[in-house]
Amino acid sequence: MGGAGPGAADEHRPVTVVPGAVPRRQLCFAWGPAEVLVCETLFGRTGEGAPSTSRVFVVRRDQDIYIQTLRKLFNESHGIFMGLQRSEEELAGKSRKAQLVQVSKNYRSVIRACMEDMHQAAISTRDPALQGQYSTQVSILSAMELIWNLCEILFVEAAAAGPLLLRLLDWVRLHVCDVDSMVREVLSSENPSKHKLFWNVVDIFVLQGRMDEARHLLSKEASANPTSMNMYKILDDLMKKMPVPSLGNTQTLTELELKWQHWHEECQRYLQDGTFASNPHMESICKILLGDEDAILEKKELMTTWYHFLVTRLLYSHPTVKPMELRFYAQSSMDLFLGGESSPEPLDMILMAAFEFEMHQVIKECSIVLSNWWFVAHLTDLLDHCKLLQSHNLYFGSNMREFLLLEYASGLFSHHSLWQLGVDYFDHCPQYGRVYLELHIERIPLSTEQKALKVLRICEQRQMHEQVRSICKIMAMKALRNNRLGSALSWSIRAKDAAFATLISDRFLKDYCERGCFSDLDLIDNLGPSMLLSDRLTFLGKYREFHRLYGEKRFPEAARLLLTLMTAHIAPCSFWMTLLTDALPLLEQKEVIFSAEQTYELMRCLEDLTAGNPDKQKFQDDDVETTKVEMLRLALARNLARVIVKEGTVEGS
Amino acid sequence: HGDVSAKFCSRRSADALRPLPPRLQSPDVFATDNRISIWSSGDLGNAGLNGEYHGEPRLLCDIQHNGDVMDMQFLDQERIVVASSTGTVTIFRHHQNNQTLSANHRWEKAHYHVDQDTSCGGAACTGVVCSNPEIVTVGEDGRINLFRADQKDAVRTIDNADSSTLHAVTFLRTTEILTVNSIGQLKIWDLRHQRNEPSQIFSLAGDRVPLHCVDRHPNQQHIVATGGQDGMLSIWDIRQGTMPVSLLNAHEAESKGPSNLALNISRNRTFTTSQGNLF
C-alpha cells in the first residue's frame, strides 16, 4: 500500500521474493483490493514432468495494520478525523485557525502516545527480532511527528515572521538531539563546572536559544572561577539583553529589528576588544551570538542535524525571518552542514520540501517512504480543511485528499475489525466513497452472525439495499448448507427474497413428506405477516395451521382451511394428493364435517387431479395411487350421501 | 447520574462483572481484541467530592484467545468461562498470587455445524451462563449444551433446540433456563425433563425482531427482560400470557441497535448498553 503516490516515476522498485514458490515455476497473478493473488502455473509449457500441486499465495504489502500497538493510532486518529469533519465550518478567521491547530496537536499527541507504547513494548520484549521491529517503528513514528509538527507550524498555523522563529525553536528543542540526559549528568555531579561535558551543555543551551538555563550554568562557572568574573558578567549581560520575538503584540517587527541591530553591534564591539580572548569557550559563545557560521558549524556534533543548524543560524542572524525566506536559508544550511560528505536522506528531503512550502512534494515524498497511507491521508485531509490544497485534479478525476483517504480506508478493510473505521472514511469521500464502500462491504468475511448483523446495520443506515439483499442471501445460503432451515428462512425474509423463501419452504415440505411430521415447528407456527412473502411460504404456514386445528379437534375450521388451500390455488399441484389424503380422516369421522357444497368441491379437485394426468396408463398401474384414489372416491361418495340426508333433514325441521 | 470517566482501552470490549469480593481491589475482566484481560478498576474507596469515581483501570494480566469472544461469565472467584466464535468453550483460571491467566479446561466444538467445510465446522457460541458448577451454552447452531466444570464431556446436549440462532441464555431457576433467538422468541426450558422441547414459548406479535439478550429480575422470578435488535426493551411476566407486559424504546431505532448488549438487572434499575450508550 505504500507504493507510489500519484505520478511518481518508477525508480528502484524493491523486489519481493515470494517465500515457498518454486524458483522455475511461472507465477500468474491477479490484483485484489488490498493484495495480489499469486499462483504457480505452467502456462503453456507442456511436458514439464508430472502434474503436481500448485500453490496460491496472497501477497500483501501493508503489514502495519496488524501491529497490535498501532491499533491505538488508527482508532484514536479516526476519532479526531471524524471530529474534524463534523466541526464548525462557519467559524472564520482566528477561531477556525485555532481549532485546526488544536486538531493538529491532537493528532500529534496520538502519535506520541503510540510512540510511548511502542517504546515500552520494545524494552519489555525479549525477542530480538520483535525488539528490532518495535525500535524501527519508534523511529518511524518519531520522524512522522517531526514532519507533522513542522507542517503544523508552517502550514496550519502559518506562523508569521516573529512567532515563526519561536515555534521553530520549540520544534528543535522538542525533537532534535537529546539534551536532557547530558544536562542531568552534569547538574548532578559534585562540581558541575569541572565536568567534561559542562561546556557542551552550555553550548547546546545557547544553540537552542535557552538563555536562562545557559546563564544559570555559567554562574556556576563564575563562582568557581573568580578570575573570569568580569568576563562572565559581560557575557551574562549580553545574553540577558538579547532581543527575541515575542508572541504577543508588544512590539512590531521593525522595533525588534532595531533593537536587535543595536545589540548585535554591542556584541561585536566586545568581541573585537578581545574581552573574551582568554577564555576560548566564552569567545566561541560570543561568536555564536553574533551568528558566525563557522563558529556555529564547529558545534556540528552537538546539533546533529542540518535543521537544527538552520534554526540556530536564523536565531542569531535573522530572527525576523519571513516564512517565504525560509527556503533559501534551508537550502544553504543543508549544504553547509552536510558539506558534500553525506547525501540527504528521505527525511531531509521531506523537511526541505516543507521549508520550501511545497506541500504536494511533502505528501508525495511521504507516500513513497512510509509503508502505509495513514500519515499522508490524515495530514492531507487536515491541509484540505485549511483550504491550502488547490483542487489539484489527478488524472483519474478525484482529488488528492480523496485519493489518499480512499487508499487508506481500503487498506483498513482487509483487517478483520478495523474495517469499521474504514466505513466512516468512505462516508467522507464525496465522489467515490460510496462506490468503494459498496464494493468493499460485500467482501467482508462474515464468520459469525453478529458480524453479519453489524455489516447489515451499516448498509441499512446508508440505504445500500442491494448490499443488504446480497448479504442476507449469503447468510441464508450458509444457513441452508448447515441445515439451519429456521435461520435460512429468517434471512430470506429479511432479504425479502421470495425465491429463496420458496426454496426453503419446499425443503420443509419435503421433510414433512419424508418424515410425516414437521420439523422446526417453533418457526412455522410463528411466521406472522412474513408468511405472505412467497406463496409456498404461505402454504406452509397455512398447512401447519390445518394440522394444528386438526390436533385441537376443530374439524369444521380445519375442513374449511383444507378446502381453501386447494380451491384458492395456494397449494402447489404436487401437494394436492397429500391434501386430499389428509381429508380422508375428516371424511371418515362419525359426524359429518364437509357440507354438500364442500364435498362437490373436493370431488372436483380429485377429478381435476386425475384427469389432468396425461400418462393415465402409468397412473393406473401404480397400485398405491389407484387404491388411494378409489378410497377417496368412496369416502367422498359416502360423505355426500350422509350430508344430503343430514341437510335434507335439517331443512325439513 | 454524574460523570462517567472511562479509560480508552483502544479495543472493543464485552465485559462481565464479578460478584464483588470483600476487599478493596476488585479486578474486572474485559475481553479485548481476542485477548482475555483482567483489569483492576482501582481503589473503589477512592470517591471524589461528588461521589465520582476517580480510579483508572489498570491491566493486570492477559492471555491470547482463539476466535472472537462472544460472551463470558465468572464461574467463581477465580474461573471465567468464555464463549468463542469458533464454537469452543473455555474455562480460564486467574491466578491471583502471580497475576497470570491460564486455560484451565476447554470444550472444543461445543457448537458446530453439520457442514464441516464452513469455518472449519465450528458454529459461534453466542451465550454462556454459569451457576457453579453448571455451565449452559447456546450457539448459532441452535444447540443448548449443559456442562459441569469438572467433567470432560457435556452432561446434556439438546440438538436442534431452536431452528434459528440462539443469542443468549440465562437461568430462571436452578433447573430452568431462558433462551432468546433470532426470530424474536423467548423460550423456557426445564432441564429436569428429558424431552428436548421448551416448556413454554413467548413471542412478540408482529415483526419477528431478533432478541439479543435476556435477564431476569433478581427478586421477582417471574419478571424477565429482553433486548431486541431494534432497540426495544421488553418486560415479560412469564406467569401470565405469552405477550410482554411493557415495551420500552431503550435505544433509538436510528442508532446502532443493541449488538454487544449486556443486560443487568439490579435492585430497581435495569442497565442495558449498546455500542457505548448506557440506559
CSV table of C-alpha atoms in Angstrom, one decimal, chain A residues 116-494:
chain,number,residue,atom,x,y,z
A,116,GLU,CA,5.4,5.6,24.1
A,117,ASP,CA,3.6,2.3,23.9
A,118,MET,CA,5.9,1.1,21.1
A,119,HIS,CA,8.9,2.0,23.2
A,120,GLN,CA,7.5,0.2,26.2
A,121,ALA,CA,6.9,-2.8,24.0
A,122,ALA,CA,10.5,-2.6,22.7
A,123,ILE,CA,12.1,-2.6,26.1
A,124,SER,CA,9.9,-5.2,27.6
A,125,THR,CA,10.1,-7.9,24.9
A,126,ARG,CA,12.8,-10.5,24.9
A,127,ASP,CA,12.6,-11.5,21.3
A,128,PRO,CA,15.4,-9.6,19.5
A,129,ALA,CA,13.6,-9.6,16.2
A,130,LEU,CA,10.5,-8.1,17.7
A,131,GLN,CA,12.6,-5.6,19.6
A,132,GLY,CA,14.2,-4.6,16.3
A,133,GLN,CA,10.8,-4.2,14.7
A,134,TYR,CA,9.4,-2.1,17.6
A,135,SER,CA,12.5,0.1,17.6
A,136,THR,CA,12.2,0.7,13.9
A,137,GLN,CA,8.5,1.7,14.5
A,138,VAL,CA,9.5,4.1,17.2
A,139,SER,CA,11.9,5.9,14.9
A,140,ILE,CA,9.4,6.0,12.1
A,141,LEU,CA,6.7,7.4,14.4
A,142,SER,CA,9.2,9.9,15.7
A,143,ALA,CA,10.0,11.0,12.2
A,144,MET,CA,6.3,11.3,11.5
A,145,GLU,CA,5.8,13.6,14.4
A,146,LEU,CA,8.7,15.7,13.4
A,147,ILE,CA,7.3,16.2,10.0
A,148,TRP,CA,3.8,16.8,11.2
A,149,ASN,CA,5.0,19.3,13.7
A,150,LEU,CA,6.8,21.3,11.1
A,151,CYS,CA,3.8,21.2,8.8
A,152,GLU,CA,1.7,22.4,11.6
A,153,ILE,CA,4.0,25.4,12.2
A,154,LEU,CA,4.4,26.3,8.5
A,155,PHE,CA,1.0,25.4,7.0
A,156,VAL,CA,-1.7,25.0,9.6
A,157,GLU,CA,-0.7,27.7,12.0
A,158,ALA,CA,1.1,29.6,9.2
A,159,ALA,CA,3.2,31.4,11.8
A,160,ALA,CA,4.3,34.8,10.6
A,161,ALA,CA,7.7,36.4,10.9
A,162,GLY,CA,8.5,36.8,14.6
A,163,PRO,CA,6.4,34.0,16.1
A,164,LEU,CA,7.8,31.7,13.4
A,165,LEU,CA,11.2,31.7,14.9
A,166,LEU,CA,9.8,30.9,18.3
A,167,ARG,CA,7.9,28.0,17.0
A,168,LEU,CA,10.9,26.7,15.2
A,169,LEU,CA,12.9,26.9,18.3
A,170,ASP,CA,10.3,24.9,20.2
A,171,TRP,CA,10.3,22.4,17.4
A,172,VAL,CA,14.1,21.9,17.6
A,173,ARG,CA,14.1,21.7,21.3
A,174,LEU,CA,11.4,19.0,21.3
A,175,HIS,CA,12.7,16.8,18.6
A,176,VAL,CA,16.3,17.2,17.8
A,177,CYS,CA,19.1,15.8,19.9
A,178,ASP,CA,18.6,14.6,23.4
A,179,VAL,CA,20.0,17.2,25.7
A,180,ASP,CA,18.3,16.1,28.9
A,181,SER,CA,20.5,13.1,29.8
A,182,MET,CA,23.6,15.2,29.3
A,183,VAL,CA,22.2,18.0,31.4
A,184,ARG,CA,21.2,15.7,34.2
A,185,GLU,CA,24.6,14.1,34.2
A,186,VAL,CA,26.3,17.5,34.6
A,187,LEU,CA,24.0,19.0,37.1
A,188,SER,CA,24.0,16.0,39.4
A,189,SER,CA,27.8,15.9,39.5
A,190,GLU,CA,29.6,17.3,42.5
A,191,ASN,CA,31.4,20.0,40.6
A,192,PRO,CA,29.4,20.8,37.5
A,193,SER,CA,31.7,23.4,36.1
A,194,LYS,CA,34.6,20.9,36.2
A,195,HIS,CA,32.6,18.2,34.4
A,196,LYS,CA,34.0,17.4,31.0
A,197,LEU,CA,30.6,17.9,29.3
A,198,PHE,CA,30.0,21.2,31.1
A,199,TRP,CA,30.8,23.4,28.1
A,200,ASN,CA,28.9,21.1,25.8
A,201,VAL,CA,25.8,21.7,27.8
A,202,VAL,CA,26.3,25.4,27.9
A,203,ASP,CA,26.9,25.4,24.2
A,204,ILE,CA,23.8,23.5,23.4
A,205,PHE,CA,21.7,25.7,25.5
A,206,VAL,CA,23.0,28.7,23.6
A,207,LEU,CA,22.5,27.0,20.3
A,208,GLN,CA,18.9,26.3,21.2
A,209,GLY,CA,18.3,29.8,22.5
A,210,ARG,CA,17.8,28.6,26.1
A,211,MET,CA,19.4,31.7,27.6
A,212,ASP,CA,18.2,31.4,31.1
A,213,GLU,CA,19.4,27.9,31.5
A,214,ALA,CA,22.8,28.8,29.9
A,215,ARG,CA,23.2,31.7,32.2
A,216,HIS,CA,22.4,29.6,35.2
A,217,LEU,CA,25.1,27.1,34.4
A,218,LEU,CA,27.6,29.8,33.6
A,219,SER,CA,27.0,31.3,37.0
A,220,LYS,CA,28.4,28.1,38.5
A,221,GLU,CA,31.5,28.5,36.4
A,222,ALA,CA,31.8,32.1,37.5
A,223,SER,CA,31.6,31.3,41.2
A,224,ALA,CA,34.1,28.5,40.8
A,225,ASN,CA,36.5,30.8,38.8
A,226,PRO,CA,36.5,34.3,40.3
A,227,THR,CA,39.2,35.5,37.9
A,228,SER,CA,36.8,35.3,35.0
A,229,MET,CA,34.1,37.2,36.9
A,230,ASN,CA,34.4,40.2,34.7
A,231,MET,CA,34.1,38.2,31.5
A,232,TYR,CA,31.2,36.3,32.9
A,233,LYS,CA,29.3,39.4,33.9
A,234,ILE,CA,29.6,40.9,30.4
A,235,LEU,CA,28.6,37.7,28.7
A,236,ASP,CA,25.8,37.2,31.1
A,237,ASP,CA,24.6,40.7,30.4
A,238,LEU,CA,24.7,40.2,26.7
A,239,MET,CA,22.7,37.0,26.9
A,240,LYS,CA,20.2,38.6,29.1
A,241,LYS,CA,19.6,41.5,26.9
A,242,MET,CA,19.3,39.5,23.7
A,243,PRO,CA,16.1,40.7,21.9
A,244,VAL,CA,13.8,37.9,20.9
A,245,PRO,CA,10.5,37.9,19.1
A,246,SER,CA,7.5,37.9,21.4
A,247,LEU,CA,4.2,36.1,20.9
A,248,GLY,CA,2.1,38.9,22.0
A,249,ASN,CA,1.8,42.2,20.1
A,250,THR,CA,4.1,44.1,22.4
A,251,GLN,CA,6.5,45.2,19.7
A,252,THR,CA,6.5,45.4,15.9
A,253,LEU,CA,9.0,43.7,13.7
A,254,THR,CA,10.7,47.0,12.9
A,255,GLU,CA,11.2,47.7,16.6
A,256,LEU,CA,12.6,44.3,17.1
A,257,GLU,CA,15.0,44.6,14.2
A,258,LEU,CA,16.3,47.9,15.5
A,259,LYS,CA,16.9,46.6,19.0
A,260,TRP,CA,18.5,43.5,17.6
A,261,GLN,CA,20.8,45.5,15.4
A,262,HIS,CA,21.9,47.6,18.4
A,263,TRP,CA,22.5,44.5,20.5
A,264,HIS,CA,24.4,42.8,17.7
A,265,GLU,CA,26.7,45.8,17.4
A,266,GLU,CA,27.4,45.7,21.1
A,267,CYS,CA,28.4,42.0,21.0
A,268,GLN,CA,30.6,42.9,18.0
A,269,ARG,CA,32.4,45.5,20.0
A,270,TYR,CA,33.1,43.2,22.9
A,271,LEU,CA,34.4,40.6,20.7
A,272,GLN,CA,36.7,42.9,18.8
A,273,ASP,CA,38.0,44.4,22.0
A,274,GLY,CA,39.3,40.9,23.0
A,275,THR,CA,37.2,40.8,26.1
A,276,PHE,CA,36.8,37.1,25.9
A,277,ALA,CA,40.2,36.4,24.4
A,278,SER,CA,41.5,34.5,27.4
A,279,ASN,CA,38.6,32.0,27.5
A,280,PRO,CA,38.1,30.2,24.2
A,281,HIS,CA,34.8,28.8,25.4
A,282,MET,CA,33.3,32.1,26.1
A,283,GLU,CA,34.7,33.6,23.0
A,284,SER,CA,33.1,30.9,20.9
A,285,ILE,CA,29.8,31.6,22.6
A,286,CYS,CA,30.1,35.3,21.7
A,287,LYS,CA,30.8,34.3,18.1
A,288,ILE,CA,27.7,32.2,18.1
A,289,LEU,CA,25.7,35.1,19.5
A,290,LEU,CA,27.0,37.1,16.6
A,291,GLY,CA,25.8,34.4,14.2
A,292,ASP,CA,29.2,33.4,13.0
A,293,GLU,CA,28.5,30.4,10.7
A,294,ASP,CA,31.9,28.8,11.2
A,295,ALA,CA,31.6,29.1,15.0
A,296,ILE,CA,28.1,27.5,14.9
A,297,LEU,CA,29.3,24.8,12.5
A,298,GLU,CA,32.0,23.8,14.9
A,299,LYS,CA,29.3,22.6,17.2
A,300,LYS,CA,28.0,20.2,14.5
A,301,GLU,CA,28.1,17.1,16.7
A,302,LEU,CA,26.0,18.8,19.3
A,303,MET,CA,23.4,19.9,16.8
A,304,THR,CA,23.4,16.6,14.9
A,305,THR,CA,21.1,17.8,12.1
A,306,TRP,CA,21.1,20.5,9.4
A,307,TYR,CA,17.7,21.7,10.5
A,308,HIS,CA,19.0,22.4,14.0
A,309,PHE,CA,21.8,24.3,12.3
A,310,LEU,CA,19.2,26.2,10.3
A,311,VAL,CA,17.2,27.3,13.2
A,312,THR,CA,20.3,28.4,15.2
A,313,ARG,CA,21.5,30.4,12.3
A,314,LEU,CA,18.2,32.1,12.0
A,315,LEU,CA,18.1,32.8,15.7
A,316,TYR,CA,21.4,34.6,15.6
A,317,SER,CA,21.5,36.2,12.2
A,318,HIS,CA,17.9,36.7,11.2
A,319,PRO,CA,15.4,36.4,13.9
A,320,THR,CA,12.7,38.2,12.0
A,321,VAL,CA,12.8,35.7,9.1
A,322,LYS,CA,9.7,35.6,7.0
A,323,PRO,CA,8.1,32.3,6.0
A,324,MET,CA,8.9,32.7,2.4
A,325,GLU,CA,12.5,33.3,3.1
A,326,LEU,CA,13.0,30.0,4.8
A,327,ARG,CA,13.7,28.1,1.6
A,328,PHE,CA,17.0,30.0,0.9
A,329,TYR,CA,18.3,29.5,4.4
A,330,ALA,CA,17.2,25.9,4.4
A,331,GLN,CA,19.0,25.0,1.3
A,332,SER,CA,22.2,26.7,2.3
A,333,SER,CA,22.1,25.3,5.8
A,334,MET,CA,21.8,21.8,4.4
A,335,ASP,CA,24.6,22.3,2.0
A,336,LEU,CA,26.9,23.8,4.7
A,337,PHE,CA,26.1,21.2,7.2
A,338,LEU,CA,26.4,18.1,5.0
A,339,GLY,CA,29.3,19.7,3.3
A,340,GLY,CA,29.4,17.2,0.5
A,341,GLU,CA,30.3,14.4,2.8
A,342,SER,CA,26.9,12.7,3.0
A,343,SER,CA,23.9,12.9,0.8
A,344,PRO,CA,20.5,13.9,2.1
A,345,GLU,CA,18.2,11.2,3.3
A,346,PRO,CA,14.5,10.9,2.6
A,347,LEU,CA,13.6,12.6,5.8
A,348,ASP,CA,15.8,15.5,4.9
A,349,MET,CA,14.2,15.9,1.5
A,350,ILE,CA,10.7,15.9,3.1
A,351,LEU,CA,11.7,18.6,5.5
A,352,MET,CA,13.3,20.6,2.8
A,353,ALA,CA,10.1,20.4,0.7
A,354,ALA,CA,8.2,21.7,3.8
A,355,PHE,CA,10.6,24.6,4.2
A,356,GLU,CA,10.1,25.4,0.5
A,357,PHE,CA,6.3,25.3,1.1
A,358,GLU,CA,5.9,22.6,-1.5
A,359,MET,CA,3.0,20.8,0.1
A,360,HIS,CA,2.4,18.4,-2.7
A,361,GLN,CA,6.0,17.5,-2.7
A,362,VAL,CA,5.9,16.7,1.0
A,363,ILE,CA,2.9,14.5,0.6
A,364,LYS,CA,4.4,12.7,-2.4
A,365,GLU,CA,7.7,12.1,-0.7
A,366,CYS,CA,6.0,10.8,2.4
A,367,SER,CA,3.8,8.5,0.4
A,368,ILE,CA,6.8,6.9,-1.2
A,369,VAL,CA,8.8,6.5,2.0
A,370,LEU,CA,6.1,5.4,4.5
A,371,SER,CA,4.7,1.9,4.4
A,372,ASN,CA,1.1,2.8,4.8
A,373,TRP,CA,-1.2,5.6,3.9
A,374,TRP,CA,-2.1,6.7,7.5
A,375,PHE,CA,0.1,9.7,7.7
A,376,VAL,CA,-0.4,11.2,4.3
A,377,ALA,CA,-4.2,10.6,4.4
A,378,HIS,CA,-4.7,12.4,7.7
A,379,LEU,CA,-2.3,15.2,7.0
A,380,THR,CA,-3.7,15.9,3.6
A,381,ASP,CA,-7.2,15.9,5.0
A,382,LEU,CA,-6.2,18.5,7.6
A,383,LEU,CA,-4.4,20.6,5.0
A,384,ASP,CA,-7.5,20.4,2.8
A,385,HIS,CA,-9.6,21.7,5.7
A,386,CYS,CA,-7.2,24.6,6.0
A,387,LYS,CA,-8.1,25.3,2.4
A,388,LEU,CA,-4.5,25.0,1.4
A,389,LEU,CA,-4.7,22.4,-1.4
A,390,GLN,CA,-5.9,23.7,-4.7
A,391,SER,CA,-8.2,21.2,-6.4
A,392,HIS,CA,-5.2,19.5,-7.9
A,393,ASN,CA,-7.1,17.2,-10.2
A,394,LEU,CA,-5.4,13.9,-10.7
A,395,TYR,CA,-5.8,12.1,-14.0
A,396,PHE,CA,-8.5,9.8,-12.8
A,397,GLY,CA,-10.7,12.5,-11.6
A,398,SER,CA,-10.8,12.6,-7.8
A,399,ASN,CA,-8.7,15.0,-5.8
A,400,MET,CA,-5.6,14.3,-3.7
A,401,ARG,CA,-7.4,14.2,-0.4
A,402,GLU,CA,-10.0,11.8,-1.6
A,403,PHE,CA,-7.4,9.6,-3.3
A,404,LEU,CA,-5.4,9.2,-0.2
A,405,LEU,CA,-8.4,8.7,2.1
A,406,LEU,CA,-9.7,6.0,-0.3
A,407,GLU,CA,-6.4,4.2,-0.3
A,408,TYR,CA,-6.1,4.3,3.4
A,409,ALA,CA,-9.6,3.2,4.1
A,410,SER,CA,-9.3,0.4,1.6
A,411,GLY,CA,-6.3,-0.8,3.5
A,412,LEU,CA,-8.3,-0.9,6.7
A,413,PHE,CA,-10.9,-3.2,5.1
A,414,SER,CA,-8.5,-6.1,4.9
A,415,HIS,CA,-8.4,-6.2,8.7
A,416,HIS,CA,-10.9,-8.3,10.5
A,417,SER,CA,-12.1,-5.5,12.8
A,418,LEU,CA,-10.5,-2.2,11.7
A,419,TRP,CA,-12.8,-2.2,8.7
A,420,GLN,CA,-15.4,-0.5,10.8
A,421,LEU,CA,-13.2,2.6,10.8
A,422,GLY,CA,-12.9,2.4,7.1
A,423,VAL,CA,-16.6,2.9,6.7
A,424,ASP,CA,-16.5,6.3,8.2
A,425,TYR,CA,-13.7,7.4,6.0
A,426,PHE,CA,-15.5,6.3,2.9
A,427,ASP,CA,-18.5,8.3,4.1
A,428,HIS,CA,-16.5,11.4,3.9
A,429,CYS,CA,-15.2,10.9,0.4
A,430,PRO,CA,-17.9,12.6,-1.6
A,431,GLN,CA,-17.1,11.4,-5.1
A,432,TYR,CA,-16.1,7.8,-4.9
A,433,GLY,CA,-16.6,6.9,-1.3
A,434,ARG,CA,-19.9,5.3,-1.7
A,435,VAL,CA,-18.9,3.1,-4.6
A,436,TYR,CA,-15.8,2.0,-2.8
A,437,LEU,CA,-17.9,1.2,0.3
A,438,GLU,CA,-20.4,-0.8,-1.7
A,439,LEU,CA,-17.6,-2.9,-3.2
A,440,HIS,CA,-15.7,-3.5,0.0
A,441,ILE,CA,-18.6,-4.1,2.3
A,442,GLU,CA,-19.8,-7.1,0.3
A,443,ARG,CA,-16.5,-8.7,0.6
A,444,ILE,CA,-16.1,-8.7,4.3
A,445,PRO,CA,-15.9,-12.3,5.5
A,446,LEU,CA,-18.9,-13.0,7.6
A,447,SER,CA,-17.7,-15.5,10.1
A,448,THR,CA,-20.4,-15.0,12.7
A,449,GLU,CA,-24.0,-13.8,12.6
A,450,GLN,CA,-23.1,-10.9,14.9
A,451,LYS,CA,-20.6,-9.7,12.3
A,452,ALA,CA,-23.2,-10.0,9.6
A,453,LEU,CA,-25.7,-8.0,11.6
A,454,LYS,CA,-23.1,-5.3,12.1
A,455,VAL,CA,-22.4,-5.1,8.4
A,456,LEU,CA,-26.2,-5.1,7.7
A,457,ARG,CA,-26.8,-2.3,10.1
A,458,ILE,CA,-24.1,-0.2,8.3
A,459,CYS,CA,-25.7,-0.9,4.9
A,460,GLU,CA,-29.2,-0.2,6.1
A,461,GLN,CA,-28.2,3.1,7.6
A,462,ARG,CA,-26.9,4.1,4.2
A,463,GLN,CA,-29.7,2.8,2.2
A,464,MET,CA,-27.5,0.3,0.4
A,465,HIS,CA,-30.4,-2.0,-0.4
A,466,GLU,CA,-28.5,-4.1,-3.0
A,467,GLN,CA,-25.8,-4.9,-0.5
A,468,VAL,CA,-28.4,-5.8,2.2
A,469,ARG,CA,-30.1,-8.2,-0.1
A,470,SER,CA,-26.8,-9.7,-1.2
A,471,ILE,CA,-25.5,-10.2,2.4
A,472,CYS,CA,-28.8,-11.7,3.5
A,473,LYS,CA,-28.7,-14.1,0.6
A,474,ILE,CA,-25.2,-15.2,1.5
A,475,MET,CA,-26.2,-15.8,5.1
A,476,ALA,CA,-29.3,-17.6,4.0
A,477,MET,CA,-27.3,-19.9,1.8
A,478,LYS,CA,-24.8,-20.6,4.5
A,479,ALA,CA,-27.6,-21.4,6.9
A,480,LEU,CA,-29.2,-23.7,4.4
A,481,ARG,CA,-26.0,-25.6,3.8
A,482,ASN,CA,-25.7,-26.1,7.6
A,483,ASN,CA,-29.2,-27.4,7.7
A,484,ARG,CA,-30.4,-24.4,9.8
A,485,LEU,CA,-33.6,-24.0,8.0
A,486,GLY,CA,-35.1,-21.7,10.5
A,487,SER,CA,-32.1,-19.3,10.2
A,488,ALA,CA,-32.2,-19.6,6.4
A,489,LEU,CA,-35.8,-18.6,6.4
A,490,SER,CA,-35.2,-15.8,8.7
A,491,TRP,CA,-32.5,-14.4,6.5
A,492,SER,CA,-34.5,-14.7,3.3
A,493,ILE,CA,-37.4,-12.9,5.0
A,494,ARG,CA,-35.1,-10.1,5.9
